[in-house]
Coordinates of C-alpha atoms in Angstrom, one line a residue:
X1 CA 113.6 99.6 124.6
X2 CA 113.9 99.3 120.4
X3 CA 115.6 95.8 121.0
X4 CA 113.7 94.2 123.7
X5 CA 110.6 93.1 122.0
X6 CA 113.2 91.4 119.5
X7 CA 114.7 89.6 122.2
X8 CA 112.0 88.4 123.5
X9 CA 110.9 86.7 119.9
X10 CA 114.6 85.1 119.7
X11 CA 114.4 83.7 123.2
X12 CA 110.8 82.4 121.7
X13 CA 111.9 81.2 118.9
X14 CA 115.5 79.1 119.8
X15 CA 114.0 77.8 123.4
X16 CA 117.2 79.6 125.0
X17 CA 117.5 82.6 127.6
X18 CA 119.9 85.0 127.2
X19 CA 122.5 84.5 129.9
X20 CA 123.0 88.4 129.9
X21 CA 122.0 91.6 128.0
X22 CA 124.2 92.5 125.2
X23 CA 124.9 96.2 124.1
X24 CA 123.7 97.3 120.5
X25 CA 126.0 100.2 119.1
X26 CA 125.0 102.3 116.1
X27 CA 127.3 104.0 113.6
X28 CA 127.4 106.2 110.8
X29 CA 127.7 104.3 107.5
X30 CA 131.5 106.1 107.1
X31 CA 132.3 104.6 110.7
X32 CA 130.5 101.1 109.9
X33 CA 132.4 100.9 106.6
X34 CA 135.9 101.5 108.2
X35 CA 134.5 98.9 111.0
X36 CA 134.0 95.8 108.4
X37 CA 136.7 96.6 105.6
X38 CA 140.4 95.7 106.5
X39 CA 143.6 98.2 105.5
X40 CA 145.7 96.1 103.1
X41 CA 148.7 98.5 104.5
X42 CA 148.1 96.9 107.8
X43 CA 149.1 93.3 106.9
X44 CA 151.4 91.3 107.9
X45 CA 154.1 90.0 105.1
X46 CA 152.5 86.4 105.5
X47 CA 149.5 87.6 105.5
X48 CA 149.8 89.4 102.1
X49 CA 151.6 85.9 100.7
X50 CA 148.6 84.0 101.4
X51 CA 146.4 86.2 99.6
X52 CA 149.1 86.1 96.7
X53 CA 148.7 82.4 96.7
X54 CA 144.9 82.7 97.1
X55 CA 144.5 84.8 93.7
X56 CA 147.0 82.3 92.0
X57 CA 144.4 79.3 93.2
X58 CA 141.4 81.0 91.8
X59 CA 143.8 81.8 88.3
X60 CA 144.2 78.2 88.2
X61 CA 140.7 77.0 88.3
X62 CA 139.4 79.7 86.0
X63 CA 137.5 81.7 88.8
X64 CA 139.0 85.1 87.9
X65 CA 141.6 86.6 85.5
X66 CA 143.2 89.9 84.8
X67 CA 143.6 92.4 87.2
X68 CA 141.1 90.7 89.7
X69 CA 142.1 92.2 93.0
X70 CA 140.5 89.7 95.4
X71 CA 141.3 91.8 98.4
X72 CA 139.6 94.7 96.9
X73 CA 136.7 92.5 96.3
X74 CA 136.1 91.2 99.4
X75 CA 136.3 94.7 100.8
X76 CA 133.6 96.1 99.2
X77 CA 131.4 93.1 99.8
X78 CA 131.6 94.3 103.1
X79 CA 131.4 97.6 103.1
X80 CA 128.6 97.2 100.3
X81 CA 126.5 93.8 101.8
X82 CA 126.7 94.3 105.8
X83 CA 124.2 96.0 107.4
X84 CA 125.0 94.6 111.3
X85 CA 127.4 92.5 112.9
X86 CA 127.8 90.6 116.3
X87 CA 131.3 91.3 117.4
X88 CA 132.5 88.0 119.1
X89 CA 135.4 89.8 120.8
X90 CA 133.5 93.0 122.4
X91 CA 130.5 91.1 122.6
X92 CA 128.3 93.2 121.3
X93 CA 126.2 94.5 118.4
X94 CA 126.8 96.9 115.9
X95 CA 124.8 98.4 113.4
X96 CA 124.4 101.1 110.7
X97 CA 122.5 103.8 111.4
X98 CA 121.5 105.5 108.7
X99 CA 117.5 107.3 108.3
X100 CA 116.8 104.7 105.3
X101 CA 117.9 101.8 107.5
X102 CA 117.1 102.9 111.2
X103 CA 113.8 104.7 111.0
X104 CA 112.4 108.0 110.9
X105 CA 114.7 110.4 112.7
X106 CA 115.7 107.5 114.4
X107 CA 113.2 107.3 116.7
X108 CA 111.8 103.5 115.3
X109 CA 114.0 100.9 114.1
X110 CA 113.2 100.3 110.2
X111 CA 111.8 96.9 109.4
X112 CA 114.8 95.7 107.6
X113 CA 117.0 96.9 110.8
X114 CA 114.7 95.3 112.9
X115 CA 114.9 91.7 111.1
X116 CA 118.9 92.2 111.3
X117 CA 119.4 92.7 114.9
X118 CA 117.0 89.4 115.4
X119 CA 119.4 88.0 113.4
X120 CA 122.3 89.0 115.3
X121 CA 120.6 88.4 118.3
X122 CA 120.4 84.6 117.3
X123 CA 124.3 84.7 117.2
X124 CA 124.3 86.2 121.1
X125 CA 122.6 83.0 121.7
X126 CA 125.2 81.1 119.7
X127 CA 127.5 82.7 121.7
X128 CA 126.1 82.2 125.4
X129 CA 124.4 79.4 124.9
X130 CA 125.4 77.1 122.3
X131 CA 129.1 76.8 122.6
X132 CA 129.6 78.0 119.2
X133 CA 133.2 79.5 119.8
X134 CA 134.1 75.8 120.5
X135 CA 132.3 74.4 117.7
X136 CA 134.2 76.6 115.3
X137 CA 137.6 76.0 117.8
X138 CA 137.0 72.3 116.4
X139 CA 136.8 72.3 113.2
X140 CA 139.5 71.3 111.5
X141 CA 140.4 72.3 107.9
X142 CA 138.5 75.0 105.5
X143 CA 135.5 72.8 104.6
X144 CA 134.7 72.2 108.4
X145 CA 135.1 76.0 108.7
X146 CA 132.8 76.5 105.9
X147 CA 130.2 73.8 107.2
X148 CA 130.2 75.7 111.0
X149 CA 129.8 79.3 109.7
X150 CA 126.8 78.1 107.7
X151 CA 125.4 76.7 110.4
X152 CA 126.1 79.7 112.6
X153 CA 124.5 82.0 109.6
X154 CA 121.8 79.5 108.7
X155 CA 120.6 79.5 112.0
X156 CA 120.5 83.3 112.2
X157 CA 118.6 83.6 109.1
X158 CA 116.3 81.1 110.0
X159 CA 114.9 83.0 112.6
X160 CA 115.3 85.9 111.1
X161 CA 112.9 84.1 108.4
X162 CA 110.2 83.0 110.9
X163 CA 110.1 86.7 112.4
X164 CA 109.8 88.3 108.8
X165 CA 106.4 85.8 108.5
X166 CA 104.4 87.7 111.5
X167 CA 105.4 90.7 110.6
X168 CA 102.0 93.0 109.7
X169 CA 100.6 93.2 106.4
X170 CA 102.2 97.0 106.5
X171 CA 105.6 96.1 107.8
X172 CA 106.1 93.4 105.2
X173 CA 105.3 95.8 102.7
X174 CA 107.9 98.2 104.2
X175 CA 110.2 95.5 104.6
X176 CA 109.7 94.8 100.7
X177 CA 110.2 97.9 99.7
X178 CA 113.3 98.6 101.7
X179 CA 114.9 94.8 100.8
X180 CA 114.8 96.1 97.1
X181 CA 116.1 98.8 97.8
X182 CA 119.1 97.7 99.6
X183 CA 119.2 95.0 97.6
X184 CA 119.5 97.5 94.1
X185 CA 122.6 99.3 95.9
X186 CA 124.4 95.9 96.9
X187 CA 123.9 94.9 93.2
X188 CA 125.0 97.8 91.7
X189 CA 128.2 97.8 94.1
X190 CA 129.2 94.8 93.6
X191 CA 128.4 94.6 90.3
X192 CA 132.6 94.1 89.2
X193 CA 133.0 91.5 91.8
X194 CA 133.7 88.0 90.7
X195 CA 131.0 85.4 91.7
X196 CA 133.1 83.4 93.6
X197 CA 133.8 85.2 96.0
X198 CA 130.2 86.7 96.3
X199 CA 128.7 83.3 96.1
X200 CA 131.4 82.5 98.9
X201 CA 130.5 85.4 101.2
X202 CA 126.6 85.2 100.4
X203 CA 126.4 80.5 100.3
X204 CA 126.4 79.8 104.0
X205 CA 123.2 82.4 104.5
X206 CA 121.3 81.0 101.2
X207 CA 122.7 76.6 102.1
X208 CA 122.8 76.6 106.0
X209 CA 118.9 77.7 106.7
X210 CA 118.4 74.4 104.7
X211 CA 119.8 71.9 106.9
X212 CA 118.2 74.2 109.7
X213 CA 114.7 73.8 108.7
X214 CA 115.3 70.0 108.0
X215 CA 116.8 69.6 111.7
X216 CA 113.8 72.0 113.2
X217 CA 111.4 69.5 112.0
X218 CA 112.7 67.2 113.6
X219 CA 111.8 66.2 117.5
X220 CA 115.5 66.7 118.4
X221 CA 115.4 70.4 116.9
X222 CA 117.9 72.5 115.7
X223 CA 120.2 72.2 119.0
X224 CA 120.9 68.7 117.8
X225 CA 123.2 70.5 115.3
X226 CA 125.6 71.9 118.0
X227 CA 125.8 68.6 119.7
X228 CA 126.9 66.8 116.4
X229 CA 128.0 69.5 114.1
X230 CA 128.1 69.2 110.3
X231 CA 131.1 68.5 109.0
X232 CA 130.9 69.8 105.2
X233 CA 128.6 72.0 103.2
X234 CA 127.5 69.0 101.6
X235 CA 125.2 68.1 104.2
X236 CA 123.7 71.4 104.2
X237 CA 123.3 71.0 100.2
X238 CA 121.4 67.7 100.9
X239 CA 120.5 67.1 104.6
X240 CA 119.7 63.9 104.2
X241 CA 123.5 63.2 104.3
X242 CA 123.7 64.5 108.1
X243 CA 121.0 62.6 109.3
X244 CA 122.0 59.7 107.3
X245 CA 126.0 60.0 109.0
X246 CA 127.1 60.6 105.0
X247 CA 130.8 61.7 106.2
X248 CA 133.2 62.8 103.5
X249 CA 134.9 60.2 101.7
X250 CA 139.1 59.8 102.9
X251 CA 141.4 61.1 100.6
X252 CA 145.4 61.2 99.8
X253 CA 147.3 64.2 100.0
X254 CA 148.7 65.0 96.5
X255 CA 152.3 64.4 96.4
X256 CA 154.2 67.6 94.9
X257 CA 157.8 69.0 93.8
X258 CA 159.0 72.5 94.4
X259 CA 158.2 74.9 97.4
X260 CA 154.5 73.5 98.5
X261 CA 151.9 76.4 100.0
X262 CA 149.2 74.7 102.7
X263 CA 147.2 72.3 100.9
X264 CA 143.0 73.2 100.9
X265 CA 139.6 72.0 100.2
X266 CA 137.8 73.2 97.1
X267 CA 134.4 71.9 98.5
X268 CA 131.0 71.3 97.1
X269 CA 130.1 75.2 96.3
X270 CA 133.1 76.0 94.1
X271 CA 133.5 72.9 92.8
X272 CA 129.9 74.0 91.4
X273 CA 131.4 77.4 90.3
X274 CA 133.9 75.6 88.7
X275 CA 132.3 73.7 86.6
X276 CA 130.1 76.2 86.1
X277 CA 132.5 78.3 84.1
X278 CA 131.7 75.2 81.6
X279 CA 128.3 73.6 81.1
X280 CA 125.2 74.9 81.9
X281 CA 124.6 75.4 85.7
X282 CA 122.1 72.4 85.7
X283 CA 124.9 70.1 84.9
X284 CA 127.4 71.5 87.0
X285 CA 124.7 71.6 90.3
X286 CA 124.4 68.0 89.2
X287 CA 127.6 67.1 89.0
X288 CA 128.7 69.2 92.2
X289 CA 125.6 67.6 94.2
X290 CA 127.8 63.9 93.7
X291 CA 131.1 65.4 95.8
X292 CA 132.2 62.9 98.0
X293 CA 135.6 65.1 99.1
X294 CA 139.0 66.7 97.6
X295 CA 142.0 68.1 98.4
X296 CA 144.2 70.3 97.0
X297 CA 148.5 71.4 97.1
X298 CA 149.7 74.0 95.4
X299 CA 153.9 74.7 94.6
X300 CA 155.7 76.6 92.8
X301 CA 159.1 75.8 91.4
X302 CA 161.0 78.8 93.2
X303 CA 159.7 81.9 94.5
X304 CA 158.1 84.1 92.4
X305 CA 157.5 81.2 89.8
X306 CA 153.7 80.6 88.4
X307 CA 151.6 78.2 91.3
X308 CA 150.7 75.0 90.2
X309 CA 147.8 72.7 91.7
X310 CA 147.5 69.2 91.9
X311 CA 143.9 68.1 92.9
X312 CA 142.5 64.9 93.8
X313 CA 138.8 64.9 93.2
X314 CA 136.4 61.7 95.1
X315 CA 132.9 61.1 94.5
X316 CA 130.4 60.1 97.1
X317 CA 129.4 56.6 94.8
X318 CA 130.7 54.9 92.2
X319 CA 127.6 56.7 89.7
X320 CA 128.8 60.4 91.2
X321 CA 132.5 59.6 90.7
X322 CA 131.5 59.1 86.8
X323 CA 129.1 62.0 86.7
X324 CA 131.6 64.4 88.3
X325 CA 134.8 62.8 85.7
X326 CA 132.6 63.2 82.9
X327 CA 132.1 67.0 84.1
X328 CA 135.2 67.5 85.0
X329 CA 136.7 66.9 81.6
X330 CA 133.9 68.6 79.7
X331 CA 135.5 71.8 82.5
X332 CA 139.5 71.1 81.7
X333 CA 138.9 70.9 77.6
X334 CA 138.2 74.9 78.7
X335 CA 141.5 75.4 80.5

């Protein structure tokens, strides 16, 4: 009965029905926090090579040093940042369910609760309705990944966005109150992480509700985004590229010697918190704002050997090729 009025606003609010009810689950924050962080005992040997290789990329490009544990990190991200989660294999929501977060003797959802499921609610809709699953089936490489998950969270918050604005003058207040809060004890546990990989986690809820608004003003609407799917997070940075058909410029695949790992995108986001680590964030934004695509390889000369990456860097114009050079070397004279 706690969740019905909030799927009525997300039915409201997307033009979609909900094909069925979906279950919501509440746990205690020790059962949440085991739900969302992942047992490094538990992986596999390939699995614990790739994140290897991932620390030795973000070594490389200056994003971390030391004893950076970037498993660690992203662990208590969530564990610290999550507060509810659509579960795309049970189908079903889950939520934490402590008295700060879920009311007075749990009997009423808190506001900021209340705001969360309607976000996760939006994913159900995603789910039944939207062909989502496919959507991220199809996209092929990490910056494609990137560019469907922010539109799969930048919808969410969206309408989490547009329920938040007719909320009561005394449920907004409560919802302020509780937002800083929460927001004081994510800060303050995540204070040690590196800010690429919270800017990772937190980019496609702050970028994606971007391109979102800019589609739902359109007379096509925000479903037009499922039928022809941004492709980077580019397009999301500055949606005039999607509806302009601005696709990411070709590129070659570095050529390399020695024992290559998969080769990646860096993308529009990091490259910004590469540069970053350089200039002042104006001029890197600027700079980033001009990337037309890149790719990465990493190799190493035999096992065990330090990781070396060749990257190959494009502009989206001949004037953003030069602004992002001139960045670029203003960022290597740092290395």
């Amino acid at each position: 009965r706690r969740v019905a009025p909030l799927a009525a606003f997300v039915e409201r609010e997307t033009g979609h029905t909900f094909a069925h009810p979906v279950r919501v689950r509440f746990l205690s924050d020790k059962e949440f926090e085991v739900l969302v962080s992942t047992d490094k005992t538990k992986l596999s040997d390939a699995q614990k090579k790739a994140l290897a290789n991932d620390e030795a990329l973000g070594r490389a490009f200056g994003w971390f040093s030391g004893s950076t544990d970037v498993f660690g990190e992203r662990n208590t991200m969530s564990t610290t940042a999550i507060i509810a989660l659509y579960n795309f294999g049970s189908r079903e929501i889950i939520a934490r369910s402590s008295s700060e977060i879920a009311g007075s003797a749990g009997e009423e959802l808190g506001v900021m609760l209340r705001s969360t499921i309607v976000h996760e609610l939006v994913h159900v809709i995603q789910d039944q309705r939207l062909g989502i699953r496919k959507l991220q089936a199809n996209a092929k490489g990490n910056e494609q990944q990137a560019a469907a998950l922010a539109l799969l969270e930048g919808h969410a918050v969206f309408v989490e966005q547009r329920y938040l604005a007719q909320l009561s003058d005394s449920d907004r207040t409560e919802f302020d109150k509780e937002s800083q809060a929460s927001g004081s004890a994510v800060e303050q546990g995540t204070k040690d992480v590196p800010n690429v990989i919270s800017t990772e986690l937190e980019a496609p809820y702050v970028i994606g509700p971007v391109l979102v608004a800019a589609a739902a003003a359109t007379r096509a609407g925000v479903d037009q985004l499922y039928i022809k799917p941004p492709v980077a997070l580019d397009q999301f940075l500055d949606p005039a590229s999607y509806f302009d058909g601005d696709l990411p410029e070709t590129f070659t695949r570095p050529k390399t010697t020695g024992a290559a790992i998969p080769s990646g995108i860096i993308g529009a986001v990091r490259l910004y918190l590469t540069l970053a680590s350089a200039m002042p964030t104006e001029d890197a934004w600027k700079a980033a704002l001009g990337w037309g695509n890149d790719v990465y390889v990493g190799a190493r000369a035999k096992e065990g050997a330090p990781l070396c990456i060749t990257w190959n860097v494009y502009g989206d114009n001949v004037a953003a090729s030069q602004t992002l050079h001139d960045a670029l070397k203003v960022w290597a004279a740092t290395r």
